[in-house]
């Protein structure tokens, strides 16, 4: 698989693997066994994937442990991204909500290193902006961890454009992780221009719209208990029915190109900028193979124009998160001394 560079020096496969779903994010009863999860990650390596995304909050904690087990034998051949920023007692924070105090960040990174069975984290993100902690303090804490060799590159997730600028002024930001796909493009208005200006990479999570763009979801789909999509507004009732117009276009173009809808959606992302690295997640080997094969899909100018027109014309209905979670994205950090 071809490689892409995030920021000024983190080179990874142009499609990564988001590991969140391996520990029950789409319903605890539907998660793979640990053995199967490890096997899936190692199959991704066989397919050329060198970029793996996890977080302490996934599980919590179990996801990092699985990723660590799977990649320990080939640690020097891959890049691991993880995240801090939720409040856990083991990091010296009152559980619940967010916490990016510098002392908590240091503890979180040490625990992540232990679970990941490694001596360094290739890309360490603040998972969500903490409304109580200036981003300058966060960036400064990560800079110290970089100096200590525990972290190689600094990232932000779902931060507002001005916050990205402030963090980057303290310590270079290699990548910003945000939801971005054909059915959620809001960051084109604010975040993406700043990333282009500052030389920061974009790592889209949910590049397949949480499964929506695979063509496997229709108006009759029901979700398993614990599957967060069952509480997500854009997957409900009339909103879902309206949003399927975008999938209809993908299905039509898939028939013309010989690719699957998921592959087209990923190929569209790869064609937006050379510094975009999507991280589709899956629990199934066959889906993993389908997703990674998207790197070989070549779209001509007319096909890209059709996809862009479809994304422009279809009015997506419904919020991408329940209200409580939606308040935690695209956030501005407080100013120092505020």
CSV table of N, CA and C in Angstrom, one decimal, residues 84 105 124 126 137-147 151 153-155 171:
chain,number,residue,atom,x,y,z
A,84,UNK,N,-5.8,10.5,24.9
A,84,UNK,CA,-6.0,10.8,26.3
A,84,UNK,C,-7.1,11.8,26.3
A,105,UNK,N,-2.5,13.9,31.9
A,105,UNK,CA,-2.0,13.4,30.6
A,105,UNK,C,-0.8,12.5,30.8
A,124,UNK,N,-0.1,10.8,19.6
A,124,UNK,CA,-0.9,10.9,20.8
A,124,UNK,C,-1.8,12.1,20.7
A,126,UNK,N,-5.1,14.5,21.9
A,126,UNK,CA,-6.1,14.8,22.9
A,126,UNK,C,-7.5,14.4,22.3
A,137,UNK,N,-1.6,24.5,27.7
A,137,UNK,CA,-1.1,23.6,28.8
A,137,UNK,C,-1.1,22.2,28.3
A,138,UNK,N,-2.0,21.8,27.5
A,138,UNK,CA,-2.1,20.5,26.9
A,138,UNK,C,-0.9,20.3,26.0
A,139,UNK,N,-0.7,21.2,25.1
A,139,UNK,CA,0.4,21.1,24.1
A,139,UNK,C,1.8,21.1,24.9
A,140,UNK,N,1.9,21.9,25.9
A,140,UNK,CA,3.1,21.9,26.7
A,140,UNK,C,3.4,20.6,27.4
A,141,UNK,N,2.4,19.9,27.9
A,141,UNK,CA,2.5,18.6,28.5
A,141,UNK,C,3.0,17.6,27.5
A,142,UNK,N,2.3,17.6,26.4
A,142,UNK,CA,2.7,16.6,25.3
A,142,UNK,C,4.1,16.9,24.8
A,143,UNK,N,4.5,18.2,24.7
A,143,UNK,CA,5.9,18.5,24.3
A,143,UNK,C,6.9,17.9,25.3
A,144,UNK,N,6.6,17.9,26.6
A,144,UNK,CA,7.5,17.3,27.5
A,144,UNK,C,7.6,15.8,27.3
A,145,UNK,N,6.5,15.2,27.0
A,145,UNK,CA,6.5,13.7,26.7
A,145,UNK,C,7.2,13.4,25.4
A,146,UNK,N,7.2,14.3,24.5
A,146,UNK,CA,8.0,14.2,23.2
A,146,UNK,C,9.4,14.2,23.6
A,147,UNK,N,9.8,15.2,24.4
A,147,UNK,CA,11.2,15.4,24.8
A,147,UNK,C,11.7,14.1,25.6
A,151,UNK,N,6.3,10.0,23.5
A,151,UNK,CA,5.4,10.4,22.4
A,151,UNK,C,6.3,10.9,21.3
A,153,UNK,N,4.6,12.1,18.1
A,153,UNK,CA,3.9,13.2,17.4
A,153,UNK,C,2.6,13.5,18.2
A,154,UNK,N,2.2,14.8,18.1
A,154,UNK,CA,1.1,15.3,18.9
A,154,UNK,C,-0.1,15.5,17.9
A,155,UNK,N,-1.3,15.1,18.4
A,155,UNK,CA,-2.5,15.2,17.6
A,155,UNK,C,-3.7,15.8,18.4
A,171,UNK,N,3.5,23.5,20.2
A,171,UNK,CA,4.2,22.3,19.7
A,171,UNK,C,3.5,21.8,18.4
